[in-house]
Short mmCIF file of C-alpha atoms and ligand atoms in Angstrom, two decimals:
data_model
loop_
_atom_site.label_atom_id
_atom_site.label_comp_id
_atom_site.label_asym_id
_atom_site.label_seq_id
_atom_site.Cartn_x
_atom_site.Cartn_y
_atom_site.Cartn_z
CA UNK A 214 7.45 38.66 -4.40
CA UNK A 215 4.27 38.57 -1.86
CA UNK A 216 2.01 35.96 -2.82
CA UNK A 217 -1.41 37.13 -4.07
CA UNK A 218 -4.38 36.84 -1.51
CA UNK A 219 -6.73 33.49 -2.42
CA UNK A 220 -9.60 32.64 -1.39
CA UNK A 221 -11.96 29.49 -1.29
CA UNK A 222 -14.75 27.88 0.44
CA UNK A 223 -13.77 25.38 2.91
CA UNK A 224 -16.29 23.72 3.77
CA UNK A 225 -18.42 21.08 1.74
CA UNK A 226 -21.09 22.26 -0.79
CA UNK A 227 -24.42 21.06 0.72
CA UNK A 228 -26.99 22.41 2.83
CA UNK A 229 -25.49 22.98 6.09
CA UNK A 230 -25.68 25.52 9.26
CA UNK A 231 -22.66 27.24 8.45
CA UNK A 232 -19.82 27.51 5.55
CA UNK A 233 -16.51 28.77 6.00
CA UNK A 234 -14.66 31.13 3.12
CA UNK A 235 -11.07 31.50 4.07
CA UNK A 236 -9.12 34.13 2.48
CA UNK A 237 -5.10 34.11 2.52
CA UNK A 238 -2.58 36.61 1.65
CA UNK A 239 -1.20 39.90 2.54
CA UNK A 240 -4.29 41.77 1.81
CA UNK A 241 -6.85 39.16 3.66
CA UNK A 242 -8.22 41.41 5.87
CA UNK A 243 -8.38 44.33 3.01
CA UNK A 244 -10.44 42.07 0.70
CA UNK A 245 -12.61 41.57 3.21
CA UNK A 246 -13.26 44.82 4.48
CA UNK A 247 -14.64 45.20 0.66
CA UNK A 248 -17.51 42.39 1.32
CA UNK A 249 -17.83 42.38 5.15
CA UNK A 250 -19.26 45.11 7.53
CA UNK A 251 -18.84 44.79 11.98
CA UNK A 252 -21.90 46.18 13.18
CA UNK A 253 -19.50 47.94 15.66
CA UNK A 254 -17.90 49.43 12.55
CA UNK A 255 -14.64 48.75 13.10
CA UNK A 256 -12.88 47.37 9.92
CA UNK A 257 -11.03 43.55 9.78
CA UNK A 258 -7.49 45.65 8.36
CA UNK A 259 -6.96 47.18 11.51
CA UNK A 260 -7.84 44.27 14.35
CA UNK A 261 -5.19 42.34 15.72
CA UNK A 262 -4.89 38.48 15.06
CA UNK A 263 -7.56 36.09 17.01
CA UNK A 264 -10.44 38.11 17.09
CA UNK A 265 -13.90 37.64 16.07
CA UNK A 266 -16.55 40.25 14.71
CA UNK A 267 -20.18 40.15 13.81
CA UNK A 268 -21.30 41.75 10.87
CA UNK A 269 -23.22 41.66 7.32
CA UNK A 270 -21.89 40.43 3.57
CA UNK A 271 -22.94 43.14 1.44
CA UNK A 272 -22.44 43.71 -2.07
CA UNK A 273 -22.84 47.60 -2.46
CA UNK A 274 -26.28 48.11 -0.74
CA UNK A 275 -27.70 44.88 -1.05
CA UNK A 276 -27.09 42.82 2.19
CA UNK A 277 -26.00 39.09 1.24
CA UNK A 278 -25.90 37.41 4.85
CA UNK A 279 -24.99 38.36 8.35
CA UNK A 280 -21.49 36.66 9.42
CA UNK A 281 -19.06 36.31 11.83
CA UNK A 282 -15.32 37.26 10.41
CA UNK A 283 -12.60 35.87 12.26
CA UNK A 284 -9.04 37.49 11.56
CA UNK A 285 -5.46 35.97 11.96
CA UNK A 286 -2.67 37.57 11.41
CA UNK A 287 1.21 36.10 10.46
CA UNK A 288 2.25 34.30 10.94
CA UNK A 289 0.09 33.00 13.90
CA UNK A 290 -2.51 31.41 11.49
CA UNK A 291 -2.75 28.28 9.27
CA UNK A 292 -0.81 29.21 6.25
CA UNK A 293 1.17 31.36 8.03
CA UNK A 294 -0.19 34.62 6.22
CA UNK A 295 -2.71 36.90 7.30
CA UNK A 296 -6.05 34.96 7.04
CA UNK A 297 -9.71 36.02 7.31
CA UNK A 298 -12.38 33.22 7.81
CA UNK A 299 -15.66 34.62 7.49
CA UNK A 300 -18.54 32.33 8.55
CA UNK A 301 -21.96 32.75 7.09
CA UNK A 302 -24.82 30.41 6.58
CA UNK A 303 -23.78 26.90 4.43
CA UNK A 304 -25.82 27.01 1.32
CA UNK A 305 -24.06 26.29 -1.82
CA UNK A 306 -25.76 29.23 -3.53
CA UNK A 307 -24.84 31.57 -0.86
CA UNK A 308 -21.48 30.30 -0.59
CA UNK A 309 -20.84 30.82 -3.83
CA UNK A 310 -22.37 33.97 -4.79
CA UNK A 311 -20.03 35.78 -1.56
CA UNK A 312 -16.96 33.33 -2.61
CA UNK A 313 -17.39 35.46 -6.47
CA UNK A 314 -18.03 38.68 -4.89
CA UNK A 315 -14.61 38.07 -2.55
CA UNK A 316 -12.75 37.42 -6.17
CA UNK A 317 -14.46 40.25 -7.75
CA UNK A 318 -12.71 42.73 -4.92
CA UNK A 319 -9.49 41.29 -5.95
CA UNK A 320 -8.66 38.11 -4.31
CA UNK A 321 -7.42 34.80 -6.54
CA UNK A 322 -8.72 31.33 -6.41
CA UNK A 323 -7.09 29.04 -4.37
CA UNK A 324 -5.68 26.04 -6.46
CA UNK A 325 -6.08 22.49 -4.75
CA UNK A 326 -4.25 22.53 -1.96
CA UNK A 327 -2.93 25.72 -1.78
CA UNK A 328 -3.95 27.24 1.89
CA UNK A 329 -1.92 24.18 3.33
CA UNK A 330 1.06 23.88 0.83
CA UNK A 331 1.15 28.17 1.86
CA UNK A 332 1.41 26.23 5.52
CA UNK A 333 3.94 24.08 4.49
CA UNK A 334 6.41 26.76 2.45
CA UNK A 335 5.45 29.07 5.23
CA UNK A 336 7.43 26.58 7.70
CA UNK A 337 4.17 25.52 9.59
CA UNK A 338 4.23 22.13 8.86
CA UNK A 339 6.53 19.45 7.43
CA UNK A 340 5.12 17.53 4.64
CA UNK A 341 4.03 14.45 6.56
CA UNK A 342 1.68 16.66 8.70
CA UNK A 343 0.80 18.66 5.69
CA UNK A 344 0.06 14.99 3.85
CA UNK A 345 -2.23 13.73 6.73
CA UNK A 346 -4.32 16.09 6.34
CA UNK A 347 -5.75 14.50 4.19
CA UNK A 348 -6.90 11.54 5.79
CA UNK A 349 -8.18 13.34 8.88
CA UNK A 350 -10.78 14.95 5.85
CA UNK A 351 -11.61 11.60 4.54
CA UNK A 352 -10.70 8.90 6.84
CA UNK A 353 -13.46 6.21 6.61
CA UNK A 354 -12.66 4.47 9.36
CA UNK A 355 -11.24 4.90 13.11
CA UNK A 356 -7.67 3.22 12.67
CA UNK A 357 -7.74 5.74 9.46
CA UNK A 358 -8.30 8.38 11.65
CA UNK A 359 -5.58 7.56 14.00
CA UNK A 360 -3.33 6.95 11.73
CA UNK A 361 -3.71 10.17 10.09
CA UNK A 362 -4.40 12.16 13.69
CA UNK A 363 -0.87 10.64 15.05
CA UNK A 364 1.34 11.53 11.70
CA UNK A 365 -0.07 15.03 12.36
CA UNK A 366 0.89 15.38 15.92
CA UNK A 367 4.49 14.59 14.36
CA UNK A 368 4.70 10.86 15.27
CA UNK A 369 6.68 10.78 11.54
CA UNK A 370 8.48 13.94 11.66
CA UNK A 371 10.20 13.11 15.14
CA UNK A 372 10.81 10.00 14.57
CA UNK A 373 12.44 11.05 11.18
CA UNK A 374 14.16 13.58 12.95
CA UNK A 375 15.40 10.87 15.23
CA UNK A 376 16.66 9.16 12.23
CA UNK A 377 18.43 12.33 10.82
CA UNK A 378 20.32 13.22 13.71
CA UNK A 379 21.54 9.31 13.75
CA UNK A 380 23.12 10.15 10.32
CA UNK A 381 23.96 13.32 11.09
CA UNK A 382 26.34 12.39 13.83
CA UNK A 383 27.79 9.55 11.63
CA UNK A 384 28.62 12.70 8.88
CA UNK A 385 30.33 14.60 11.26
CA UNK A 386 32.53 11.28 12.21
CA UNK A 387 33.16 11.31 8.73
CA UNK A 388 34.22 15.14 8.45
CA UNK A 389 36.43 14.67 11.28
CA UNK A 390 37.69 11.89 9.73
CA UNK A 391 38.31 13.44 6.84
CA UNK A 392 39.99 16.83 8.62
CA UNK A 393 41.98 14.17 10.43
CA UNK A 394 43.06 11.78 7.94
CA UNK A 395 46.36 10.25 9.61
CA UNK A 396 44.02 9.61 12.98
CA UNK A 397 43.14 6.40 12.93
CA UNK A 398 39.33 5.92 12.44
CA UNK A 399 39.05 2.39 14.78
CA UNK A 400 40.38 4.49 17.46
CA UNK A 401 38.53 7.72 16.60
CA UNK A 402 34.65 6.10 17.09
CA UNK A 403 34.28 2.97 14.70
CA UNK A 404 32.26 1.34 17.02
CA UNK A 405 29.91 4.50 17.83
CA UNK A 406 29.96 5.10 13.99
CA UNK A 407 28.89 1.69 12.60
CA UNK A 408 25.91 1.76 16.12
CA UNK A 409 24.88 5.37 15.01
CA UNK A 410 24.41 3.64 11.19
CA UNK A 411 22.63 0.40 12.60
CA UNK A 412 20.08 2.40 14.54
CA UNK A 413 19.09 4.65 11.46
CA UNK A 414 18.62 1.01 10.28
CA UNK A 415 16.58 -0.50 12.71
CA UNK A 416 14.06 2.41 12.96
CA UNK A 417 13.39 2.77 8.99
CA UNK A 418 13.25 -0.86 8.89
CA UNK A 419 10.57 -1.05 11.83
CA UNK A 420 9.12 2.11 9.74
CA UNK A 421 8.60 0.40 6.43
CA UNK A 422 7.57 -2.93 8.19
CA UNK A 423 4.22 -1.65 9.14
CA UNK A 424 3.80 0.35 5.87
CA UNK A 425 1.37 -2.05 4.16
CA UNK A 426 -0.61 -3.04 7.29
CA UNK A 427 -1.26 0.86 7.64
CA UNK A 428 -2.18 0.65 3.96
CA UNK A 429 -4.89 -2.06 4.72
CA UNK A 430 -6.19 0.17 7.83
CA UNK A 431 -5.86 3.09 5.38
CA UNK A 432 -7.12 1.81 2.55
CA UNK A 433 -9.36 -0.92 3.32
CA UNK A 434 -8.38 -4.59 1.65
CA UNK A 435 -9.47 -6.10 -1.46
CA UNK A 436 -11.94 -9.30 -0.83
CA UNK A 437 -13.19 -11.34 -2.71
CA UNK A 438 -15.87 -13.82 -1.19
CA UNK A 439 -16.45 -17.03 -3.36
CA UNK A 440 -18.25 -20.45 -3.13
CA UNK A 441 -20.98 -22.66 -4.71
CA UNK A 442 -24.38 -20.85 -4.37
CA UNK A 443 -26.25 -21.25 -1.34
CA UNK A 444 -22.87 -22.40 1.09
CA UNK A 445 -23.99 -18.92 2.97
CA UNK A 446 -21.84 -16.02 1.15
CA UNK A 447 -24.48 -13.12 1.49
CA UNK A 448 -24.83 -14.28 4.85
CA UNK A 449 -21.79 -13.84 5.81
CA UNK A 450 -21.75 -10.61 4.40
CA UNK A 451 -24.37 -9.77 6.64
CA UNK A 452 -22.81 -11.06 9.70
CA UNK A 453 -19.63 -9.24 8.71
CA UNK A 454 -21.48 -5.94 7.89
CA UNK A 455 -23.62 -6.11 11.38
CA UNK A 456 -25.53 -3.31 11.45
CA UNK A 457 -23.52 -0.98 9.59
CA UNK A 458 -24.80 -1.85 6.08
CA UNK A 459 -22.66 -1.88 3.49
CA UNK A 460 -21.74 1.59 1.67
CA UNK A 461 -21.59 1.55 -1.84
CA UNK A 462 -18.71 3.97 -3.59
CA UNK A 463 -17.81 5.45 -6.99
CA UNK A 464 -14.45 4.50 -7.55
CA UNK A 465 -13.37 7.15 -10.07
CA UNK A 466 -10.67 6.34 -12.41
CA UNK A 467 -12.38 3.32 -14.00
CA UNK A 468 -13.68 3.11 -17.71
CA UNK A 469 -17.11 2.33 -16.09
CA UNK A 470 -18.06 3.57 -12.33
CA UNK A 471 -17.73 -0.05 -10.43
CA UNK A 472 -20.43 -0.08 -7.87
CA UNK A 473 -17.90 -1.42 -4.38
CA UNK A 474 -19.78 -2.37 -1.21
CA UNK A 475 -17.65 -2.13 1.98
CA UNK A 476 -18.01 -4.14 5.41
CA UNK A 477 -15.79 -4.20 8.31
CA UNK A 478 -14.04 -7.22 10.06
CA UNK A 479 -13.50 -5.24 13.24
CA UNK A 480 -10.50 -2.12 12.00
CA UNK A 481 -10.34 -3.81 8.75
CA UNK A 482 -12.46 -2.38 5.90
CA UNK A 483 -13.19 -5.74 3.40
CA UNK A 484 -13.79 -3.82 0.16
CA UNK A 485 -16.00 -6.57 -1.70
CA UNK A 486 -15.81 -5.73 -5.47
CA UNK A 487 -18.66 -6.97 -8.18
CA UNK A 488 -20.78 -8.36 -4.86
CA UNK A 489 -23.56 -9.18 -7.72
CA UNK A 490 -21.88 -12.15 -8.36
CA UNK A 491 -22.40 -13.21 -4.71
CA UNK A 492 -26.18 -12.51 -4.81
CA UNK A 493 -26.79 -13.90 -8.07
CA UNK A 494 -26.82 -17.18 -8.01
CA UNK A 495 -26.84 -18.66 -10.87
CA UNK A 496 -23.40 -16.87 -11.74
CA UNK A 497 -21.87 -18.86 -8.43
CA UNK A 498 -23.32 -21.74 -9.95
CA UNK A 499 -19.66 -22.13 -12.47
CA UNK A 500 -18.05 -20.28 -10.07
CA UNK A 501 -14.88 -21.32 -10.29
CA UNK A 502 -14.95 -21.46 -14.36
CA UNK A 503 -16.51 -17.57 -15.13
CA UNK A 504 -14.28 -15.27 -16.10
CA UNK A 505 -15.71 -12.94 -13.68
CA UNK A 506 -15.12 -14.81 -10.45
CA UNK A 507 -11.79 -15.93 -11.88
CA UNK A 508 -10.81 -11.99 -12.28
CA UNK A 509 -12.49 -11.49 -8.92
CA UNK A 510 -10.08 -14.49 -7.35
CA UNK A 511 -6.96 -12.64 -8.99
CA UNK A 512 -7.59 -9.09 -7.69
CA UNK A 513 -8.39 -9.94 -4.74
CA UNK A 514 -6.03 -9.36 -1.85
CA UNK A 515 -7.77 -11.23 0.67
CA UNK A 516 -9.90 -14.38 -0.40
CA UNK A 517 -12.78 -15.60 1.41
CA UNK A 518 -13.47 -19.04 0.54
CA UNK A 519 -16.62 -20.47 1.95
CA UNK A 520 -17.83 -24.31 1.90
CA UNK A 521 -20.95 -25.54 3.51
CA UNK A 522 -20.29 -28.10 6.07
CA UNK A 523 -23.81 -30.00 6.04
CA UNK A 524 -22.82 -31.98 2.21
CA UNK A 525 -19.42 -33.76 1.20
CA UNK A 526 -17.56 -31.31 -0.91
CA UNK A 527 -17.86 -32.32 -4.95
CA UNK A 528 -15.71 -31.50 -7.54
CA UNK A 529 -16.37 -27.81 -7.72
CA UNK A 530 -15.82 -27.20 -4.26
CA UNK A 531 -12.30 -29.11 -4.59
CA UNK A 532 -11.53 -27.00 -8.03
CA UNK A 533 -12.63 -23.72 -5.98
CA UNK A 534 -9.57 -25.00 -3.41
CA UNK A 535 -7.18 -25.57 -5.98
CA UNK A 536 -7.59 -21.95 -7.68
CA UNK A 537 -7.13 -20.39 -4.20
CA UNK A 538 -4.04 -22.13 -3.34
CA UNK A 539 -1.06 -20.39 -2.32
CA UNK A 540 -3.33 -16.87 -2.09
CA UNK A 541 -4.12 -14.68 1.11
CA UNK A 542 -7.29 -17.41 2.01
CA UNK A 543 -9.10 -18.25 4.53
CA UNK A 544 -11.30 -21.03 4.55
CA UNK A 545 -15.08 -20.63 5.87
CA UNK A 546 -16.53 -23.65 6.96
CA UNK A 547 -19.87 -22.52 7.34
CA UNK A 548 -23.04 -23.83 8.81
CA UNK A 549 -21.46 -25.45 12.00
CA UNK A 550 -24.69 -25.04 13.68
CA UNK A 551 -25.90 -28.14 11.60
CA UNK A 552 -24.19 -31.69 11.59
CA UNK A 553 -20.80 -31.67 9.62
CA UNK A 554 -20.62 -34.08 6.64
CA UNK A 555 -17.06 -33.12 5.10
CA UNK A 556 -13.69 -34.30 5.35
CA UNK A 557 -11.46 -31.32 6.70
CA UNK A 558 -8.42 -33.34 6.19
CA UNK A 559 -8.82 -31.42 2.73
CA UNK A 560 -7.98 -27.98 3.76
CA UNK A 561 -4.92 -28.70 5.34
CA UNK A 562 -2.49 -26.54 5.21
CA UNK A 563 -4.98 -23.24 4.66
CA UNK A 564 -6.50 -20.98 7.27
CA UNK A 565 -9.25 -22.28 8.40
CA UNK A 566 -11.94 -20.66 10.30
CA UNK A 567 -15.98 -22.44 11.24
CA UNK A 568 -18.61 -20.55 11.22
CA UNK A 569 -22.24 -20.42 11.65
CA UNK A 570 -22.58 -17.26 9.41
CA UNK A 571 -26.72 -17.18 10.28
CA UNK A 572 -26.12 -17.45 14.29
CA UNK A 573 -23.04 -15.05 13.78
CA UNK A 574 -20.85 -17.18 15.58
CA UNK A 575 -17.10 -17.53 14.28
CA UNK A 576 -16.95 -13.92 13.50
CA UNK A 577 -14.51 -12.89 16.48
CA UNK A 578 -12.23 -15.71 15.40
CA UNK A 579 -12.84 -14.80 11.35
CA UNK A 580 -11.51 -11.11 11.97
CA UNK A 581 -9.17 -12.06 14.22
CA UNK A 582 -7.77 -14.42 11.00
CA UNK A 583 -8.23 -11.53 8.68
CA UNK A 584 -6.19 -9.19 10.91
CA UNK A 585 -3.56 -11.97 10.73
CA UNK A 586 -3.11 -11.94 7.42
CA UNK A 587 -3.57 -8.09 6.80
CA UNK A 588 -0.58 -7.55 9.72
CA UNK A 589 -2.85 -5.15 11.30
CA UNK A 590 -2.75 -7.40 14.43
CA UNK A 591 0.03 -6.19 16.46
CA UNK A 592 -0.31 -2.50 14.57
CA UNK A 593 -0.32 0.64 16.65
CA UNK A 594 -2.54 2.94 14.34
CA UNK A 595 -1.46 5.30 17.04
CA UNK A 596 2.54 5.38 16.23
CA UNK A 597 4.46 6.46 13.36
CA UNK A 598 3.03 4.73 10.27
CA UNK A 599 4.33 5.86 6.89
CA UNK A 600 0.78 7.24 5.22
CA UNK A 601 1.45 7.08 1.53
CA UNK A 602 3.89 5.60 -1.36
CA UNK A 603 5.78 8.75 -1.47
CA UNK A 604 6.62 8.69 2.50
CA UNK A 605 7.68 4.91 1.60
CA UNK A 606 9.95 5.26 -1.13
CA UNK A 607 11.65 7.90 0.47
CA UNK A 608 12.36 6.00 3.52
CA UNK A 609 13.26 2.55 1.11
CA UNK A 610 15.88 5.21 -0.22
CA UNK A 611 16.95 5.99 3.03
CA UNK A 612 17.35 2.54 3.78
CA UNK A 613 19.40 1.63 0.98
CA UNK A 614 22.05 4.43 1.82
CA UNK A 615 22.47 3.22 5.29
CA UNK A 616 22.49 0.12 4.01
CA UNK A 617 25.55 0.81 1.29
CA UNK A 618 27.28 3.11 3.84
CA UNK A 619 27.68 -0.28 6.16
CA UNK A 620 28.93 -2.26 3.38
CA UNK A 621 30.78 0.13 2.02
CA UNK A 622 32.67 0.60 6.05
CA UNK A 623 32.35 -3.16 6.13
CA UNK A 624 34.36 -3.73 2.60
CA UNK A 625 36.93 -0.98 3.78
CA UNK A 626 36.05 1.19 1.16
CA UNK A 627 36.92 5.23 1.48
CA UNK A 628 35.36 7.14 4.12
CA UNK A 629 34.40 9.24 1.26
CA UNK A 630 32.40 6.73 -0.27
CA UNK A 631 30.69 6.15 2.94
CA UNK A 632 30.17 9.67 3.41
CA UNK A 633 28.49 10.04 0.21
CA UNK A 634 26.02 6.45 0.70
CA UNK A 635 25.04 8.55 4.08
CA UNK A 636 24.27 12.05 2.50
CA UNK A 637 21.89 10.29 0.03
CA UNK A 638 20.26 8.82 2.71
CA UNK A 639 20.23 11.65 4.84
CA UNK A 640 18.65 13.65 1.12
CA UNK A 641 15.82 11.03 0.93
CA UNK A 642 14.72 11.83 4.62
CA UNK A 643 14.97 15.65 3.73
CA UNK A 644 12.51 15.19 0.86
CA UNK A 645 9.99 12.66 2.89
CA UNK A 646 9.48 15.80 5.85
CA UNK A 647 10.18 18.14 3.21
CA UNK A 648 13.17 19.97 4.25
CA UNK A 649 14.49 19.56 0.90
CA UNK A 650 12.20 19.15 -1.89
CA UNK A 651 12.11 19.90 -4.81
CA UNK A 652 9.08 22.69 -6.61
CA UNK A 653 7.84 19.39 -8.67
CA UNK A 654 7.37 17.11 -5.84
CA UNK A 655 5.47 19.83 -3.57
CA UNK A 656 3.36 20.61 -6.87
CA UNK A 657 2.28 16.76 -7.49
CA UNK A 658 1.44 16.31 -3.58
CA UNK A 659 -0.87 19.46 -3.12
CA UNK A 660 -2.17 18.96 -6.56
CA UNK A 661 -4.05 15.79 -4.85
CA UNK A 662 -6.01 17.98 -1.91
CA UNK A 663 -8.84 19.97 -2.98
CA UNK A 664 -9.95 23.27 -3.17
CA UNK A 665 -10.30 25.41 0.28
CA UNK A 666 -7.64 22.75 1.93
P1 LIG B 193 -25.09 -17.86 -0.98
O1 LIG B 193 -25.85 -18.33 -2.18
O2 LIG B 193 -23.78 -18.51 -0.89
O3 LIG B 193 -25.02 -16.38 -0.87
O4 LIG B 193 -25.90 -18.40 0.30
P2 LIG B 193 -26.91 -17.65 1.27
O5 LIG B 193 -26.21 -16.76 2.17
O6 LIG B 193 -28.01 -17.08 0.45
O7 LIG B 193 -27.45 -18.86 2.14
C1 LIG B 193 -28.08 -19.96 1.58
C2 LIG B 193 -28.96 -20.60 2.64
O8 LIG B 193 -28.16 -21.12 3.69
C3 LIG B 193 -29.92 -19.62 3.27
O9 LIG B 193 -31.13 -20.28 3.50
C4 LIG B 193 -29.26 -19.29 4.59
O10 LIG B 193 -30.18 -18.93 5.60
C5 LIG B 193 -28.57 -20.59 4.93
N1 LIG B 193 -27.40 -20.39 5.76
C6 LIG B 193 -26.38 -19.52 5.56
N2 LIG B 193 -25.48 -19.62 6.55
C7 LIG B 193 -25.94 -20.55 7.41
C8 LIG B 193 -25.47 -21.09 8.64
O11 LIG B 193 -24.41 -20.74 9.17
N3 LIG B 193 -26.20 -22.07 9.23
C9 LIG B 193 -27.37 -22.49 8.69
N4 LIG B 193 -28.04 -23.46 9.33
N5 LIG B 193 -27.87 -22.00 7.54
C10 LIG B 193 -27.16 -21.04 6.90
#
């Protein structure tokens, strides 16, 4: 059955130059002749893909906009369909009022997602291109963006596919092992075989080893930055933020919106959660003994533990230490500038960085620290890192087959048995590029895009 023609803005609602309504489906250009006129009269349903004509939105008489309507046709377009874009001036009103009178002359509404999961069932991209997507929309930051731009040049998909036809090979030992049975496998290719299976190993391991330092340049990191009042913690938030000042998100999801300010430590976005605490300081005052710093302290994925370097540390600055220990830390001795009255002998064994947070000196070596512990460090944003949990469970999966199908060789089980450890491997690559997936999974991953994507 032909799918039905959608259609959706795809651009944001705001005031802008120009918005973008893309229509999909077999009967794009049809729908469109309905709302959109050439001034050379010629009508969208009979051009040829890649061209571009000027014209007016009308709705009967009345004229809505002028426009430019740009036709594709399959399955040379993004979804692979026929596709019309028409262009017309961004205002949210406007957009809206030509997006109804598109659906009124009979196309559907595009669900969430649907133009690029089309794409993707259309055979125009894999889902790990189809996924980054995504990020190239909303990337908030320039490893982000890299990350996202290489997965959807293919870095993933080829190096998958590089994986595949490792395991692929070592299945078709296995066949001919199996058509063969009285050969003698050493002699056929045990070597090659058990090589072919290491290699698959070595590349998802070297895949899933960078997964959560992509997460950090993905996602930014959870930090928590704590200390007695006045040791210099909103100062160091402005030396960290520079500039840039902080942004302040809506994290949705929460019982109550939690108000999140954001600075960077060079590619790493510090995502500083309840920062009133820092400014307020009377709350620092017990900070160590509030409930609210103490939450803050266990969130956290990065701590930033600051001391003041001009008096001896007292008790609370010891108890701060203690709670810390054995956490992603790193120790701020701040306010180098001035003479240092403290023992340091105390913070050994933690990450320890000096600072003079109000000359912004120490901040080179501080995100240099901070990349250290993320593992961002010796990260290529530009290779193939894994973008989401889905992409990373599949390839753990993956893992674990080649991982049984070498044990199983090792503990001379059946070639059978290895056979089957290597097709469920081989499955769990299928369903991370999407070659085999099932209805459900494609659902739940377009489901997260939103409309006009
Ligand atoms: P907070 O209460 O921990 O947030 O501390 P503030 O950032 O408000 O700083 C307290 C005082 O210490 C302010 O007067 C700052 O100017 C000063 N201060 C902060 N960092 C430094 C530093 O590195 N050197 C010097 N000399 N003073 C600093």
């Amino acid at each position: 059955m032909a799918e039905r023609t959608i259609a959706a803005i795809a651009t944001p609602l705001g005031e802008s130059s120009i918005g973008v309504i893309r229509i999909s489906g077999e009967r794009a250009a049809e729908t469109a002749d309905k709302v959109f006129f050439a001034f050379s009269g010629k009508k969208l349903s009979e051009l040829c893909g890649y061209r571009a004509v000027y014209g007016k939105i009308k709705d009967g008489d009345r004229v809505l906009d002028d426009a430019v309507a740009l036709v594709f046709r399959a399955p040379k377009s993004y979804t692979g369909e026929d596709v019309v874009e028409i262009s017309l001036h961004g205002g949210r009103i406007l957009l809206r009022e030509v997006l109804r009178l598109i659906l009124k002359n009979g196309a559907f509404p595009a669900e969430p997602g649907e133009f690029t999961k089309r794409a993707f069932l259309n055979g125009k991209t894999d889902l790990t291109r189809a996924e980054s997507v995504m990020g190239l929309i909303s990337a908030k930051s320039e490893s982000e963006l890299r990350i996202s731009r290489a997965a959807h040049t293919g870095k993933i998909s080829r190096k998958i596919e590089q994986i595949e036809s490792d395991l692929t090979a070592a299945d078709a030992s296995i066949a001919a092992f199996s058509d063969y049975p009285d050969e003698d496998i050493e002699g056929l290719d045990r070597d090659n075989f058990i090589k072919m299976l290491e290699n698959a190993r070595k590349e998802l391991e070297e895949m899933l080893s960078t997964y959560d330092a992509g997460r950090v340049l993905r996602e930014g990191i959870e930090t928590a930055i704590v200390g007695k009042p006045n040791v210099g913690k909103s100062t160091l938030m402005n030396m960290l933020s520079g500039s840039e000042r902080s942004i302040v998100t809506d994290i949705a999801g929460t019982t109550r919106d939690v108000i999140e300010e954001t600075v960077t430590a060079g590619d790493i976005v510090l995502r500083l959660a309840d920062t009133a605490g820092i400014r307020n300081t009377d709350d620092a005052v017990e900070s160590i003994g509030v409930d609210r710093a103490k939450a803050r302290i266990d969130s956290a994925g990065l701590i930033l533990a600051v001391f003041d370097c001009t008096s001896p540390l007292d008790g609370d600055d010891l108890s701060l230490l203690e709670s810390v220990r054995g956490r992603n830390v790193i120790i701020i001795i701040n306010k180098t500038d001035m003479e240092s009255k403290i023992d340091k002998s105390v913070f050994e064994g933690f990450r320890t960085v000096e600072t003079s947070a109000k000359s912004c000196d120490g901040y080179e070596r501080l995100c240099a620290e901070i990349a250290d512990i993320a593992g961002t460090a010796n990260l290529d944003p530009d290779s193939a890192v894994l973008l989401n949990e889905r992409q990373r469970a599949c390839a753990e999966r993956a893992l674990d087959g080649v991982n049984e199908a070498l044990s199983a060789l090792l503990e001379g089980n059946t070639m059978d048995a290895v056979g089957v450890c290597v097709d469920d491997s081989l499955a769990a690559l299928f369903e991370l590029t999407g070659r085999r997936v099932t209805n459900e999974v494609t659902d739940e991953i377009f489901r997260r895009f939103c409309v006009g994507k």
